Coordinates of C-alpha atoms in Angstrom, one line a residue:
K1 CA -0.3 -0.1 -0.3
D2 CA 2.9 2.1 0.4
L3 CA 4.3 1.8 -2.8
E4 CA 2.1 4.4 -4.0
N5 CA 3.9 7.2 -2.1
H6 CA 6.9 5.9 -2.7
E7 CA 8.9 8.4 -5.0
D8 CA 10.0 6.2 -7.7
Y9 CA 6.6 4.6 -8.3
G10 CA 4.1 5.5 -10.8
G11 CA 4.2 6.5 -14.0
G12 CA 7.5 7.2 -15.5
G13 CA 9.1 5.9 -12.2
I14 CA 12.4 4.3 -12.8
H15 CA 11.0 1.4 -11.0
Y16 CA 7.5 1.0 -12.0
G17 CA 7.5 -2.6 -13.3
E18 CA 9.3 -3.8 -10.5
Y19 CA 6.6 -2.1 -7.8
R20 CA 3.9 -3.2 -10.4
I21 CA 4.9 -6.8 -9.6
L22 CA 6.0 -6.6 -6.4
S23 CA 2.3 -5.0 -5.7
K24 CA 1.0 -8.2 -7.7
A25 CA 3.1 -10.4 -5.9
V26 CA 2.2 -9.7 -2.4
Q27 CA -1.5 -10.3 -3.0
N28 CA -0.3 -14.0 -3.1
E29 CA -0.6 -15.0 0.6
Q30 CA 2.4 -17.1 0.2
V31 CA 4.3 -14.7 -1.0
G32 CA 2.6 -12.0 1.3
E33 CA 3.8 -13.6 4.3
L34 CA 7.2 -14.1 3.7
T35 CA 9.6 -11.9 5.0
I36 CA 13.1 -10.6 4.0
H37 CA 16.3 -11.1 5.9
C38 CA 19.8 -11.1 4.7
Q39 CA 19.8 -8.5 2.5
S40 CA 23.7 -9.2 0.6
G41 CA 24.2 -5.2 0.4
N42 CA 23.6 -4.6 4.0
M43 CA 26.0 -7.6 5.0
G44 CA 29.6 -5.8 3.3
Y45 CA 28.8 -8.0 0.4
D46 CA 29.7 -5.9 -3.1
S47 CA 27.0 -5.6 -5.8
G48 CA 27.8 -8.6 -7.8
T49 CA 26.9 -10.6 -4.5
A50 CA 23.5 -9.2 -4.4
A51 CA 21.0 -11.4 -2.5
C52 CA 18.7 -11.6 -0.1
C53 CA 16.6 -14.7 2.2
F54 CA 12.9 -14.7 2.4
L55 CA 11.4 -16.6 5.6
S56 CA 7.8 -18.1 5.7
P57 CA 6.0 -17.1 8.6
D58 CA 6.7 -20.4 10.6
G59 CA 10.5 -20.2 9.9
E60 CA 10.7 -23.8 8.2
K61 CA 10.9 -22.5 5.0
V62 CA 13.8 -20.1 3.6
Y63 CA 14.2 -19.1 0.3
V64 CA 17.2 -17.3 -0.9
V65 CA 17.7 -15.5 -4.1
Y66 CA 20.4 -14.4 -6.1
R67 CA 20.5 -11.8 -9.0
G68 CA 22.0 -12.0 -12.0
T69 CA 24.9 -10.8 -13.5
G70 CA 25.5 -7.5 -11.5
D71 CA 28.3 -4.7 -12.0
G72 CA 32.0 -6.1 -12.7
E73 CA 30.9 -10.1 -13.1
W74 CA 31.0 -9.9 -16.7
P75 CA 34.8 -11.2 -16.8
D76 CA 34.0 -13.7 -14.1
N77 CA 31.6 -15.6 -16.5
G78 CA 34.3 -16.0 -18.9
L79 CA 36.6 -17.1 -16.0
G80 CA 34.0 -19.7 -15.3
M81 CA 34.8 -21.1 -18.8
T82 CA 37.8 -22.6 -17.3
Q83 CA 37.7 -22.8 -13.2
S84 CA 36.1 -24.8 -11.2
A85 CA 35.3 -21.9 -9.1
T86 CA 35.1 -18.4 -9.8
I87 CA 35.3 -15.4 -7.6
Q88 CA 31.7 -14.2 -7.8
Q89 CA 30.6 -18.0 -7.0
E90 CA 32.5 -18.2 -4.2
R91 CA 31.3 -15.0 -2.7
A92 CA 27.9 -16.4 -3.4
L93 CA 28.7 -19.4 -0.9
S94 CA 30.6 -17.1 1.6
Y95 CA 27.1 -14.8 1.7
F96 CA 24.5 -18.3 1.5
E97 CA 27.4 -19.7 4.6
A98 CA 26.9 -16.0 6.6
A99 CA 23.2 -16.3 6.2
A100 CA 22.9 -19.1 7.0
E101 CA 24.6 -18.7 10.6
R102 CA 23.3 -15.0 11.0
L103 CA 19.6 -17.1 10.9
E104 CA 20.6 -19.6 12.8
L105 CA 19.2 -22.1 9.9
S106 CA 18.6 -25.7 11.3
A107 CA 18.5 -29.1 9.5
E108 CA 14.8 -29.0 9.5
Q109 CA 14.5 -25.9 7.8
R110 CA 13.5 -26.7 4.2
V111 CA 16.0 -24.3 1.9
V112 CA 14.9 -23.6 -1.7
I113 CA 17.6 -21.1 -3.8
T114 CA 17.2 -19.8 -6.7
G115 CA 18.6 -17.0 -9.5
H116 CA 18.4 -15.6 -12.6
S117 CA 21.2 -16.0 -14.9
K118 CA 24.4 -15.5 -13.3
G119 CA 22.4 -15.8 -9.9
G120 CA 20.4 -19.0 -11.4
N121 CA 24.7 -20.5 -11.9
K122 CA 25.3 -19.2 -8.4
A123 CA 22.6 -21.2 -6.8
Q124 CA 23.2 -24.3 -8.6
Y125 CA 27.0 -23.6 -7.5
V126 CA 25.8 -23.3 -3.4
T127 CA 23.7 -26.6 -3.8
I128 CA 26.4 -28.9 -5.5
V129 CA 29.2 -27.4 -2.6
T130 CA 26.8 -27.4 0.3
D131 CA 24.9 -29.8 2.3
R132 CA 21.8 -27.5 2.8
I133 CA 19.6 -27.1 -0.3
A134 CA 16.7 -29.2 -0.1
K135 CA 15.7 -27.6 -3.8
C136 CA 17.8 -25.3 -6.6
V137 CA 15.8 -23.5 -9.5
S138 CA 17.6 -21.9 -11.9
Y139 CA 16.3 -19.2 -14.4
D140 CA 18.2 -19.0 -17.4
G141 CA 21.3 -19.5 -15.5
Q142 CA 24.3 -21.0 -17.2
G143 CA 26.2 -24.6 -17.0
F144 CA 29.8 -24.6 -15.9
S145 CA 33.5 -25.9 -16.9
E146 CA 34.9 -29.2 -17.6
E147 CA 37.2 -28.8 -14.3
F148 CA 33.7 -28.1 -12.1
I149 CA 32.2 -31.1 -13.7
N150 CA 35.1 -33.2 -13.4
K151 CA 35.6 -32.1 -9.5
Y152 CA 32.2 -32.3 -8.5
K153 CA 31.5 -35.7 -11.0
E154 CA 30.2 -37.8 -7.8
T155 CA 28.2 -34.9 -6.1
I156 CA 26.6 -33.7 -9.7
A157 CA 25.7 -37.2 -9.7
K158 CA 23.7 -37.2 -6.5
K159 CA 22.6 -34.0 -6.2
S160 CA 21.6 -33.0 -9.6
Q161 CA 17.7 -34.4 -9.1
S162 CA 17.6 -31.4 -6.4
I163 CA 18.0 -28.8 -9.4
V164 CA 15.6 -27.5 -11.9
S165 CA 16.5 -25.0 -14.8
I166 CA 13.9 -23.4 -16.3
S167 CA 14.7 -21.5 -19.7
A168 CA 13.6 -19.7 -22.1
S169 CA 13.2 -21.5 -25.4
D170 CA 15.5 -19.0 -27.6
D171 CA 17.8 -17.9 -24.4
Y172 CA 21.1 -17.7 -25.2
V173 CA 22.7 -18.0 -21.4
N174 CA 21.4 -21.4 -20.2
C175 CA 23.1 -23.2 -23.0
L176 CA 26.5 -22.1 -22.1
L177 CA 28.9 -24.4 -20.6
Y178 CA 28.2 -27.9 -19.8
P179 CA 24.7 -28.2 -17.7
I180 CA 24.2 -30.1 -14.4
A181 CA 20.4 -30.1 -13.2
G182 CA 18.5 -33.0 -13.6
T183 CA 15.4 -31.6 -14.7
R184 CA 15.6 -29.0 -17.6
V185 CA 12.2 -26.9 -18.9
Y186 CA 12.3 -24.8 -21.5
I187 CA 9.5 -22.1 -22.2
E188 CA 8.6 -21.1 -25.7
T189 CA 9.4 -17.5 -26.0
E190 CA 9.5 -14.8 -28.4
D191 CA 13.0 -14.6 -30.6
Q192 CA 15.4 -12.6 -28.4
D193 CA 17.2 -9.8 -30.6

């Protein structure tokens, strides 16, 4: 309800589209009752590690969300083609571990991790290198290098079924490198120019 009074909201506001989506999302009871925690910017992380956590009212469900490619991250995408881990993937892991400690996550809490594009890649990375993720949903997230695949071959085999990749049919990011998601869903979209 406060969005209409926000300076960026309304006709011509720079974030009008985002606020419009948020105003519809919070009408959904499951989304509207989530509380936001551990905003990465408030925890000292750089803008490339933009992430936050959402908790259900009973605290049993935790959603960790990573933003797509941020400031200065394009070179990191390139490094991901030849390395088993990049700086930004390691920062995503660091954020997750710090948030898990801050939230005092227990084994009973269901953790779902997600992200778009580079954020989807980070979500998949954290799923593979930790034992705390129940489900990973990657939106248009790119795959991994041969070095990563070789290093985590056994773990990928065990955890790939907990990873879902949802991508636009004409997207050019999700097809980069080697995919690890056990389930891949492609949604028909208009051609991307």
